[in-house]
Coordinates of C-alpha atoms in Angstrom, one line a residue:
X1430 CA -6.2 0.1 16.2
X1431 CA -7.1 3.7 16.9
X1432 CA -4.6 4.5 19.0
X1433 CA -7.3 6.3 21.4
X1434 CA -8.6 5.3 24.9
X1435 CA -12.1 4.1 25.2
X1436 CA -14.1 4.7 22.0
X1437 CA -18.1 5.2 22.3
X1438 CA -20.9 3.8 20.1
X1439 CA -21.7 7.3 18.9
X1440 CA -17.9 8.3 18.2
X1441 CA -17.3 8.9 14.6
X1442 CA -14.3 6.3 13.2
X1443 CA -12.7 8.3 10.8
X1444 CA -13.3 11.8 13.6
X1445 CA -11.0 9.5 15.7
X1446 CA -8.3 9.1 13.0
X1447 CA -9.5 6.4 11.0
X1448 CA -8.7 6.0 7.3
X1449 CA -9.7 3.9 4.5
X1450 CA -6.9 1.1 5.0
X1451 CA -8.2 1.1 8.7
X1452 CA -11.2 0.3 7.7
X1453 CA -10.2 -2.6 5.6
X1454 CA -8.3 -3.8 8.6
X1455 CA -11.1 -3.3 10.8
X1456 CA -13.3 -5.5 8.6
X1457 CA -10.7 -8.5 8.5
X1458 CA -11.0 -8.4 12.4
X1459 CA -14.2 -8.1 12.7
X1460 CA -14.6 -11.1 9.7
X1461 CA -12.4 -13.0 12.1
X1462 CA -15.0 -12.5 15.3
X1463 CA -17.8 -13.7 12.7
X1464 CA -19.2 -10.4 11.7
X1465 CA -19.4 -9.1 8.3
X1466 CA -19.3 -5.2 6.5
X1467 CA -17.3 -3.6 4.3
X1468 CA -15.3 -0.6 4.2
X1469 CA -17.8 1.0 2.3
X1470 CA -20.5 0.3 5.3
X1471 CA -18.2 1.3 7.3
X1472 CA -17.6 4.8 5.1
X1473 CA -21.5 5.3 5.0
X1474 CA -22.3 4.4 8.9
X1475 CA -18.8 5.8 10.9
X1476 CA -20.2 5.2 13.8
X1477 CA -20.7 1.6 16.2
X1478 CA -24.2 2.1 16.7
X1479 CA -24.9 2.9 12.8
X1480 CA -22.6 0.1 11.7
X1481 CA -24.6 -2.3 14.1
X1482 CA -27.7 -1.9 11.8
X1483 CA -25.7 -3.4 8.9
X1484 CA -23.4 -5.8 10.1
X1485 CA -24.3 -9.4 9.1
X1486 CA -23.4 -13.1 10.3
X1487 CA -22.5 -14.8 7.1
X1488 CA -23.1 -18.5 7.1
X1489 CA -20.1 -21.0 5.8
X1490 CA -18.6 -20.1 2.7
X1491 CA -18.7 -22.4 -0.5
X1492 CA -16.2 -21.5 -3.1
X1493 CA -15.1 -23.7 -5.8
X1494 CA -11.8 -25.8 -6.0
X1495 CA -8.8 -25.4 -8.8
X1496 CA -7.5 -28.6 -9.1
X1497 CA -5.0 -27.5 -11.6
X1498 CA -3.3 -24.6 -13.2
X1499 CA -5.6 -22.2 -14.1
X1500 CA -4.1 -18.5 -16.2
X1501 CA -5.4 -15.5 -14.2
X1502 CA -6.1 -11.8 -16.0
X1503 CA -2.9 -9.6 -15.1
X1504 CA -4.7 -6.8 -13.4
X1505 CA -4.2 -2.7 -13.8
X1506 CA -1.1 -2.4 -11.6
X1507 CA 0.4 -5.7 -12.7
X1508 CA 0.1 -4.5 -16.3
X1509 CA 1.8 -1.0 -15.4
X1510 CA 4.8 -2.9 -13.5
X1511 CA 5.8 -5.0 -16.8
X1512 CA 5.5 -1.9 -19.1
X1513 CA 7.7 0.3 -16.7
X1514 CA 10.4 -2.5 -15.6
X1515 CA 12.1 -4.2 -18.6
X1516 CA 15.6 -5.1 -17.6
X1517 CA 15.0 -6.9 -14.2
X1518 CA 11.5 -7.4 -13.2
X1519 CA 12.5 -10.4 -11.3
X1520 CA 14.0 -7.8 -8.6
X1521 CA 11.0 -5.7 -7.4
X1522 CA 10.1 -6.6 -3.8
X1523 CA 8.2 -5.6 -0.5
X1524 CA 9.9 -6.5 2.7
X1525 CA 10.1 -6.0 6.3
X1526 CA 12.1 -7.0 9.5
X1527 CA 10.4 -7.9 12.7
X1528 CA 12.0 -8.4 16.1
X1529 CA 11.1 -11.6 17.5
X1530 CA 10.1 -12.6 21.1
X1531 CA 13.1 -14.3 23.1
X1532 CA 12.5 -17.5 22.9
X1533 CA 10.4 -17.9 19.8
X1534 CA 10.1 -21.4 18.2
X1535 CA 11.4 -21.6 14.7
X1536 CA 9.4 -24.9 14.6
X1537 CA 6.2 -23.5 15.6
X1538 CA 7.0 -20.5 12.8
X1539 CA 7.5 -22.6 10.4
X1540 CA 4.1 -25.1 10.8
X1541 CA 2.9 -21.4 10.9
X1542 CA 4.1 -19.8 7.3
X1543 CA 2.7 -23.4 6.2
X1544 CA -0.3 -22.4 7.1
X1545 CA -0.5 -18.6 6.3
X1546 CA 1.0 -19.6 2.8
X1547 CA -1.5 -21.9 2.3
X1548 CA -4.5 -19.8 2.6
X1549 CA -3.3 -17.2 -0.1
X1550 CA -3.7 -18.1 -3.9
X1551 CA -1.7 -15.1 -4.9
X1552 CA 1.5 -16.8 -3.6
X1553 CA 0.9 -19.8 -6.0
X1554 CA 0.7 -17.3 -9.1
X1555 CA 4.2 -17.8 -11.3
X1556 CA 4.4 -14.8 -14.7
X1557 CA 5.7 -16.1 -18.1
X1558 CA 6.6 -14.2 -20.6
X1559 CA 5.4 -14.8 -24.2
X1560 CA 5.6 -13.0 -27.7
X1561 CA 2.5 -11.1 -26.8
X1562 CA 3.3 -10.2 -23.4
X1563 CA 3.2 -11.2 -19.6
X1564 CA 0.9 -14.0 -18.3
X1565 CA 0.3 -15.2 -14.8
X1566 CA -1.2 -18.5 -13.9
X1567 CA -2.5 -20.1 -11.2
X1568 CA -0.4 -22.7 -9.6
X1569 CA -2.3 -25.1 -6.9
X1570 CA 0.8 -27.6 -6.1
X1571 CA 3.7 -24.7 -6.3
X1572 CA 5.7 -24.2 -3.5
X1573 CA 4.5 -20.8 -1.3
X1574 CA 7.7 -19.9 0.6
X1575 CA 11.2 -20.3 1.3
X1576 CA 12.9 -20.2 4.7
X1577 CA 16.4 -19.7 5.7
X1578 CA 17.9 -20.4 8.9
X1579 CA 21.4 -18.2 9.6
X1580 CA 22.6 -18.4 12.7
X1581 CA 24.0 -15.4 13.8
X1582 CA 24.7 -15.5 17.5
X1583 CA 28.2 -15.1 17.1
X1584 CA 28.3 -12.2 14.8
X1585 CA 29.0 -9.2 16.8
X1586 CA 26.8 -6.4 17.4
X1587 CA 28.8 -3.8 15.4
X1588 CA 28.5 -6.0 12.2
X1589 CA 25.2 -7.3 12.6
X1590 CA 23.1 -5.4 10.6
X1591 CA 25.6 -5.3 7.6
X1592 CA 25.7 -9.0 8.1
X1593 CA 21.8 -9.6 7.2
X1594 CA 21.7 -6.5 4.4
X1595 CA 23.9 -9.0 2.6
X1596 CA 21.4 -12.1 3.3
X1597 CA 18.4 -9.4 2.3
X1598 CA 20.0 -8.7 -1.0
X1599 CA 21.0 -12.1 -2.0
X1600 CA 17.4 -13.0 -1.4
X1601 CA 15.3 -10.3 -2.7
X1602 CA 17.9 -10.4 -5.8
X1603 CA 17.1 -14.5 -6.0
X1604 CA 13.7 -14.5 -7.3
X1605 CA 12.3 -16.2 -10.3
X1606 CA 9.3 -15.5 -11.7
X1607 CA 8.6 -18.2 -13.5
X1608 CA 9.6 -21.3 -11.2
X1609 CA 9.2 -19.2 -7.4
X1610 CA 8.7 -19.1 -4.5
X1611 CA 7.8 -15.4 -4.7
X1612 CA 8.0 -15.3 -0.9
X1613 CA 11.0 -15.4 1.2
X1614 CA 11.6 -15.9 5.2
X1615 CA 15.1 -15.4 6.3
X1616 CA 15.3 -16.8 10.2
X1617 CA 18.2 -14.9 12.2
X1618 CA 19.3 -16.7 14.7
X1619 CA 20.2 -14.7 17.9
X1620 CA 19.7 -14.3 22.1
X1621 CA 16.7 -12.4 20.3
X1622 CA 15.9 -13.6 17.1
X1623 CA 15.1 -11.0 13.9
X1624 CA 12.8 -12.6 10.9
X1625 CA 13.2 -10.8 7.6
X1626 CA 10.6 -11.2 5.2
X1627 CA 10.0 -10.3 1.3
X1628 CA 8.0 -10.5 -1.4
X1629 CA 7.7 -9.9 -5.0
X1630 CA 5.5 -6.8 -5.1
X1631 CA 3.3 -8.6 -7.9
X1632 CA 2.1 -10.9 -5.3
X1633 CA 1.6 -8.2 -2.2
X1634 CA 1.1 -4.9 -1.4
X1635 CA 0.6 -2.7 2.0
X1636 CA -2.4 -4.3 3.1
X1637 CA -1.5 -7.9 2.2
X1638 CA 1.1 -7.6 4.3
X1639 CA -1.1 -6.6 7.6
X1640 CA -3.2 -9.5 6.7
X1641 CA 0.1 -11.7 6.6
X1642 CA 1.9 -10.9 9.4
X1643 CA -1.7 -11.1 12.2
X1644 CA -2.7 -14.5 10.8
X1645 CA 1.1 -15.7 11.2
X1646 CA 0.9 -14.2 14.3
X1647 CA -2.4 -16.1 15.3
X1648 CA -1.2 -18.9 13.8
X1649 CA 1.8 -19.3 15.4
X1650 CA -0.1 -19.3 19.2
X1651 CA -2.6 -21.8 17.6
X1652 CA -5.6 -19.8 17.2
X1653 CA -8.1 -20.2 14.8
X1654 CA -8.3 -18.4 11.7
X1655 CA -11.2 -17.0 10.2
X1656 CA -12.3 -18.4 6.5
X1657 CA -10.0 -16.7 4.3
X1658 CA -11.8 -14.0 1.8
X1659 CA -12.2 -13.9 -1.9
X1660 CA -9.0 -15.4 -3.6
X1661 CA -7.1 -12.9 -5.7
X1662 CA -7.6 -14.4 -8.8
X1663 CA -11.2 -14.2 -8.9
X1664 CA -11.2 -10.3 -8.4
X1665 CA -8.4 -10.1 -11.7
X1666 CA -10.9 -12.4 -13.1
X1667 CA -14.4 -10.5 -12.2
X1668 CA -12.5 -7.1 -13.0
X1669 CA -11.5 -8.0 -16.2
X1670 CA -15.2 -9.2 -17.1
X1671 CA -16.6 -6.4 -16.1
X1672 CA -14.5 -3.7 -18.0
X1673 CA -15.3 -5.9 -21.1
X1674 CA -18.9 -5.8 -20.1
X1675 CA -19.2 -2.1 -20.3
X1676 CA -18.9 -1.2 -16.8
X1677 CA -16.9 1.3 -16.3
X1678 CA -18.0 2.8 -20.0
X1679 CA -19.6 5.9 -18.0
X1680 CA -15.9 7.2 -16.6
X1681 CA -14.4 7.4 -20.4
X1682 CA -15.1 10.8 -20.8
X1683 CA -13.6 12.1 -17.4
X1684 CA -10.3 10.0 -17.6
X1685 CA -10.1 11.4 -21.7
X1686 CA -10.5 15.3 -20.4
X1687 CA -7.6 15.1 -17.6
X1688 CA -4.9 17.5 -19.3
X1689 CA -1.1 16.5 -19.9
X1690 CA 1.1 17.0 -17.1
X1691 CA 3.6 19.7 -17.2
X1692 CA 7.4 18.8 -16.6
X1693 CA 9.1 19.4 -13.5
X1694 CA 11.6 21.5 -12.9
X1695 CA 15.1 19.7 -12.8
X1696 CA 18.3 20.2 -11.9
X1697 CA 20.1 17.4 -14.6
X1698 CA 18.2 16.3 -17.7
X1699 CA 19.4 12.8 -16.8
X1700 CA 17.2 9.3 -16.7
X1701 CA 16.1 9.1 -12.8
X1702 CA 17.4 5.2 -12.5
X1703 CA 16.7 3.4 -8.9
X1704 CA 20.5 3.1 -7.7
X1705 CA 19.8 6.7 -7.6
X1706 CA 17.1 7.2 -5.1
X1707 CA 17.3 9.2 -2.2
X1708 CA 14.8 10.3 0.2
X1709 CA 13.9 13.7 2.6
X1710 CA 11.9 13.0 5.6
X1711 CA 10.0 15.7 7.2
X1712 CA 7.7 14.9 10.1
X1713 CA 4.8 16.6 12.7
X1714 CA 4.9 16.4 16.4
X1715 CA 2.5 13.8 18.0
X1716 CA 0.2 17.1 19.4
X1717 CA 0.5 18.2 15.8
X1718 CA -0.1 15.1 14.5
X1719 CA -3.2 14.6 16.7
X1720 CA -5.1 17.8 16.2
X1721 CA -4.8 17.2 12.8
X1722 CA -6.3 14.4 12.3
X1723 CA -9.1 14.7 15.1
X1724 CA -9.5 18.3 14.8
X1725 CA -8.6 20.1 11.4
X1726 CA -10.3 17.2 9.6
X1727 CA -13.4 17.6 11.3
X1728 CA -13.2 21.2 10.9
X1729 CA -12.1 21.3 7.4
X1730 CA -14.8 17.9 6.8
X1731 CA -12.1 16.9 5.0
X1732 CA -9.9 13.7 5.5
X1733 CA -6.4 13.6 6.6
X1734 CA -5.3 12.2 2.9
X1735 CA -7.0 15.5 1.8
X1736 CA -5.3 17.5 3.8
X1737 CA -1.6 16.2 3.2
X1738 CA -2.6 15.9 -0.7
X1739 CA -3.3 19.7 -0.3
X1740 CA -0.5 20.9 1.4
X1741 CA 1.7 18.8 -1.4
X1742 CA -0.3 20.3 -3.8
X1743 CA 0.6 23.9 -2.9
X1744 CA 4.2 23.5 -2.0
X1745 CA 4.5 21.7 -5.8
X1746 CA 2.5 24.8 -6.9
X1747 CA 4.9 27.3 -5.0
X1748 CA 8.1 25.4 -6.9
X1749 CA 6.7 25.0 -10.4
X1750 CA 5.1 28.7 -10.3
X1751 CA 2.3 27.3 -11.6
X1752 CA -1.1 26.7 -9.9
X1753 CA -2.1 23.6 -12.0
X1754 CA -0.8 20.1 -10.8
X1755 CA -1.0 17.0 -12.3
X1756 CA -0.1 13.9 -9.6
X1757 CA -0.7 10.2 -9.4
X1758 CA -2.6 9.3 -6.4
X1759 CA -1.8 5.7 -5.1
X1760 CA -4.7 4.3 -3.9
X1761 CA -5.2 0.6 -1.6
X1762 CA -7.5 -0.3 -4.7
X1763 CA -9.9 -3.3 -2.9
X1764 CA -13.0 -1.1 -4.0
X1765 CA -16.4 -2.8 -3.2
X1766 CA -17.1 -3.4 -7.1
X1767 CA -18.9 -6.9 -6.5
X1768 CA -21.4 -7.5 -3.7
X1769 CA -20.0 -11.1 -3.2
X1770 CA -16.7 -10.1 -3.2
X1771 CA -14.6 -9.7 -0.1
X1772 CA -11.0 -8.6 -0.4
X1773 CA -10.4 -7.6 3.6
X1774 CA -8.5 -10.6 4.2
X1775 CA -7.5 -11.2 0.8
X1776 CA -3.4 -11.2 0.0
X1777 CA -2.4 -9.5 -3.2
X1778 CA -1.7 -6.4 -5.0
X1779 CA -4.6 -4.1 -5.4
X1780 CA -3.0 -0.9 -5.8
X1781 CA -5.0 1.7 -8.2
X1782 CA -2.7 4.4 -9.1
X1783 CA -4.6 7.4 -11.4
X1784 CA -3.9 10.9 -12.6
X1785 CA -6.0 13.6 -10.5
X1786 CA -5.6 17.3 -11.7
X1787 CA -6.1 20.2 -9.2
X1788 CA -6.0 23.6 -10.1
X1789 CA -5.8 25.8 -6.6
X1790 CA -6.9 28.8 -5.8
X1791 CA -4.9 32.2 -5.4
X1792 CA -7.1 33.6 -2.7
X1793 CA -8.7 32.1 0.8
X1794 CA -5.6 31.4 2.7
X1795 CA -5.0 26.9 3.5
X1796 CA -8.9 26.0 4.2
X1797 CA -9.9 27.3 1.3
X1798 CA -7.2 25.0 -0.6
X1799 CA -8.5 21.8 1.2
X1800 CA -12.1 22.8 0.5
X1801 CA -11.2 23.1 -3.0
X1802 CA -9.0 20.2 -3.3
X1803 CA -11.0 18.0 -1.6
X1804 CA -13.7 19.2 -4.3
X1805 CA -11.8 17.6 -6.7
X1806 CA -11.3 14.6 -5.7
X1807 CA -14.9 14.2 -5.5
X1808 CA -15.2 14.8 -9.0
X1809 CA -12.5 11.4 -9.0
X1810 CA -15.3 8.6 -10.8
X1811 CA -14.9 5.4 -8.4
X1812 CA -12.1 6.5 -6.3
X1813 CA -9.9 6.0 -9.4
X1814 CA -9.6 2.4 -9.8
X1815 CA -11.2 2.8 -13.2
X1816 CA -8.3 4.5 -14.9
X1817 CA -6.0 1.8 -15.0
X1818 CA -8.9 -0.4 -15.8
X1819 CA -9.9 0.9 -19.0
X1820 CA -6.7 1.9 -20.3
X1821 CA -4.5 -1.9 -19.5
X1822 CA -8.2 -4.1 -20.0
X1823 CA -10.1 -2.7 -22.4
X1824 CA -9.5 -1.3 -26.0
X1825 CA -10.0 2.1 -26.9
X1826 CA -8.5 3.0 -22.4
X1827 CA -7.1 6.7 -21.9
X1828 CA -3.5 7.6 -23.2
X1829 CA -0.8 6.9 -20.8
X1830 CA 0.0 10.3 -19.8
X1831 CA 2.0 9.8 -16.6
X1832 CA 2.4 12.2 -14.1
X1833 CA 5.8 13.3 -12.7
X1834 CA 4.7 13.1 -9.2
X1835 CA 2.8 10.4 -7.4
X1836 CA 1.3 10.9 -4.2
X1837 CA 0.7 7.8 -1.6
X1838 CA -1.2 8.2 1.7
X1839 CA -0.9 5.1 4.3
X1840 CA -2.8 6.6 7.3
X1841 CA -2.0 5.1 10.0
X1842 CA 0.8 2.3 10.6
X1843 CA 1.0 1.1 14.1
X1844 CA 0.2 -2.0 14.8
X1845 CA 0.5 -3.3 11.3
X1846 CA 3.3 -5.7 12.2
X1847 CA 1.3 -8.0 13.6
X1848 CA 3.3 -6.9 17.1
X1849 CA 0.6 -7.1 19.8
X1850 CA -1.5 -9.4 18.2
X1851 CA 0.4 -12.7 19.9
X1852 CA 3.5 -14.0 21.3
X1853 CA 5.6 -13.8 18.1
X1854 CA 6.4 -10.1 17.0
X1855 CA 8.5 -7.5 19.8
X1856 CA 8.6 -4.9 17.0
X1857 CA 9.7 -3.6 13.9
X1858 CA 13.6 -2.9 13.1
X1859 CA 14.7 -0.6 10.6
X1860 CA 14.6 -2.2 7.1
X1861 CA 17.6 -3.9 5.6
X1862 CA 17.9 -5.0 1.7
X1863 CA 17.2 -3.3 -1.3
X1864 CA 13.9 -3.5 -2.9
X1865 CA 14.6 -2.6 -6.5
X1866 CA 16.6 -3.5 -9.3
X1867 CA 19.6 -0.2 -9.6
X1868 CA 19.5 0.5 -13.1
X1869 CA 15.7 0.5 -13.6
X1870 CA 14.5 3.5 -14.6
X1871 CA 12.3 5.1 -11.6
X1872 CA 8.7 6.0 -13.3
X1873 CA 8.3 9.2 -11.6
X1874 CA 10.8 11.8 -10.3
X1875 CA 9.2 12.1 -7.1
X1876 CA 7.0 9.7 -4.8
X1877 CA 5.6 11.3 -1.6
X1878 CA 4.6 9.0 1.0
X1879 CA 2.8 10.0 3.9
X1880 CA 2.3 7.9 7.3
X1881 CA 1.3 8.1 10.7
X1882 CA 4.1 6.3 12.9
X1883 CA 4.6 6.3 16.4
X1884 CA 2.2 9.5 16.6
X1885 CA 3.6 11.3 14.2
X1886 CA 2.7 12.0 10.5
X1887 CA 6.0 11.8 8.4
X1888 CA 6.4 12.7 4.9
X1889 CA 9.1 11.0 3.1
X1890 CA 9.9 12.4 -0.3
X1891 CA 11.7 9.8 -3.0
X1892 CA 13.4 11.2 -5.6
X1893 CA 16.6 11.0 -8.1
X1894 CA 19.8 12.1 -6.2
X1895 CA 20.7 12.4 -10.3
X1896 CA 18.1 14.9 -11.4
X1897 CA 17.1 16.7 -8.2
X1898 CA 19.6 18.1 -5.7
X1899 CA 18.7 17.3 -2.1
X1900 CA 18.6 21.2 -1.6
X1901 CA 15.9 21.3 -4.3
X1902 CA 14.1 18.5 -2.8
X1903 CA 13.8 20.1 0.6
X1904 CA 13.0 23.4 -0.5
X1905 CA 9.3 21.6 -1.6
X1906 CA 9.2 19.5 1.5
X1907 CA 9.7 21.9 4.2
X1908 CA 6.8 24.2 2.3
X1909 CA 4.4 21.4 2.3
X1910 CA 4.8 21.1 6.2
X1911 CA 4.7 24.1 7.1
X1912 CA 1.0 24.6 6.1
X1913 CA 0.5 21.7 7.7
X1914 CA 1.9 23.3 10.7
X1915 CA -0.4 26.3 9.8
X1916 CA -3.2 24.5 9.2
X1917 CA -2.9 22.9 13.2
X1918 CA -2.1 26.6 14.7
X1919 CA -5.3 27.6 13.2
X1920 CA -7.3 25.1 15.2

């Protein structure tokens, strides 16, 4: 999971590149061997031999039984998609496609997705819309998945990948929110088969889909699963109670001071819609990438997110000519809110997304900018998820005052595919398809994404080939790492 050879009880997880999605991940494993923590244990004891002083053997789990449909509490995220995609929600999708094993069994894949389907509530959830808004209910009977079978072993090589772009589209296009499946497997048929799978992004998210794609992986060689966690809908449902209840009162006052965000700088005063969207990729070298996240974090005690955030932060700064930035940090949202609550293993989408505002410093050269950034996102109440709490389930939530720029750190990827897990995934291909609708509007001109991948930490910068020039848009990224760069040669 590491990527490192031999780790010792006294070696520090997140020392050894570990990250807060990791540690999700590494709970869901370990809930599979029959242990139990959480990624907040795992936050307060980062080491084996601290975690082994907390870890628990849970006994069988008892939850109740819908035997009907039940209407589920839209939650933060799902409340922002609705208000920021009105002309074709239906098309809004995650998706991915895997490389099969020669030989693989689309029998024994598909008794497979019948059970991975099954587990997962959030697949049976179906959106209405009514004259006061968006509902989503839960569905028990509904039907989890589709599969398609193309058989393309006679399509030639040069044509191939144009051949199942047009099957991708047709099916991520194809979706209905009301009636479903909101989960699709297209089966390509070849001397080495290729599976694509999608989603609608109301149902999934980055971690839902490493949950998906190890149990159909297990599942597929017949191994047991483990128990599956806390369905989906009763964290909308407990989240929703608890906003109402007061809890998340105390953080009114933070999210109410956060200033407006200032505009970017542009090069066409046009709407930034989604057929649009281009993207700048800048990367580090594996030795970079590696002595930053095992060496300048420790010496900076700051994490890698931290670090990237800051170098972001101060190539935005260097473009805007103005030291105060306002960005949107995308956060895996499965926060430990409820003690008997256990979202490691639990398929749906969790993502908090909230303003943070850092103002950095003209003096102290690139640690000092870390240390000060990673000050304030201290200051961040709850690691954010109350934000979008208060303001879409509560009355009387902050104004929607939405950055320009949202920031999204993955950590690390590899071995997220469920490859290595089983006898099922070779690898990953290079996606195919196209996730969203082309003439939504995009709500943010730019989206930084950083990920570790095959080593290296890439940044890939989104933005509006109509508003921003791709001159522009590298300008920023090729500043943001080359502190990064700086901030390794100083180790």
């Amino acid at each position: 999971m590491l990527q490192v050879d031999g780790v010792g009880v006294h070696d520090n997880f997140f020392a050894l590149g570990g990250d807060s999605i990791l540690s999700i991940q590494l709970a869901s494993r370990a809930r599979r061997a029959g242990l139990r923590f959480t990624s907040r244990d795992l936050f307060l004891n980062q080491t084996i031999a601290e975690l082994a002083q907390v870890v628990t053997v849970p006994g069988p789990e008892v939850r109740s039984v819908h035997t009907g449909p039940a209407l589920v509490p839209l939650t933060p995220i799902q409340h922002e998609f609705f208000a920021t995609h009105p002309l074709q929600p239906e098309h809004f999708t995650q998706s991915t496609l895997l490389q099969l094993h020669e030989g693989s069994s689309l029998d024994r894949l598909r008794s497979a997705l019948d059970v991975v389907t099954g587990r997962h509530d959030a697949l049976a959830l179906r959106f209405d819309r009514t004259s006061s808004g968006w509902t989503q209910t839960y569905r028990p009977d509904a039907v989890r998945y589709r599969l398609e079978v193309h058989d393309l072993s006679a399509v030639p090589d040069s044509e191939l990948r144009a051949v199942m772009h047009s099957h991708a589209v047709r099916a991520e296009q194809g979706f209905s929110l009301v009636d479903g499946p909101l989960f699709t497997a297209l089966y390509f048929e070849r001397a080495q088969p290729l599976l694509f799978l999608t989603a609608h992004h109301l149902v999934i998210d980055a971690v839902s889909w490493q949950v998906l794609l190890e149990e159909l992986s297990l599942s597929y060689d017949g191994s047991e699963l483990a128990p599956p966690s806390s369905p989906y809908r009763e964290w909308a449902t407990r989240l929703r109670d608890h906003v109402l209840a007061g809890g998340l009162d105390s953080e009114r006052m933070y999210w109410a001071a956060l200033p407006a965000p200032l505009p970017l700088p542009v090069d066409s005063a046009v709407a930034p819609l989604a057929r649009s969207a281009s993207v700048i990729s800048t990367e580090l070298t594996s030795a970079e990438t590696s002595l930053l996240t095992r060496k300048v974090t420790g010496r900076l005690r700051s994490s890698a997110d931290a670090i990237v955030l800051s170098a972001v932060a101060l190539a935005l700064a260097k473009w805007t000519g103005d030291p105060r930035v306002l960005v949107d940090l995308e956060r895996h949202g499965r926060e430990d809110l409820f003690d008997e609550v256990d979202l490691s293993a639990t398929v749906g989408w969790f993502t908090s997304k909230f303003p943070v505002s850092l103002t950095l410093p003209e003096t102290g050269g690139h640690a000092a900018l870390v240390r000060h950034v990673r000050g304030q996102l201290r200051q961040v109440p709850g690691n954010g998820i109350g934000y979008g709490a208060l303001r879409y389930l509560a009355p009387g939530g902050p104004a929607e005052d939405r950055a320009q720029v949202v920031f999204n750190y993955h950590g690390q990827v590899d071995g997220r595919s469920g490859g290595g897990v089983g006898s099922l995934v070779a690898g990953v291909a290079e996606p195919i398809g196209l996730d969203h609708a082309p003439e939504e509007e995009l709500p943010q001109l730019l989206e930084v994404v950083g990920a570790i991948h095959g080593g290296r930490l890439r940044l890939h910068w989104h933005y509006s080939g109509d508003v921003h020039r791709r001159e522009t848009v590298q300008a920023v990224a090729d500043d943001a790492v080359r502190v990064l760069r700086e901030l390794v040669e100083g180790v």
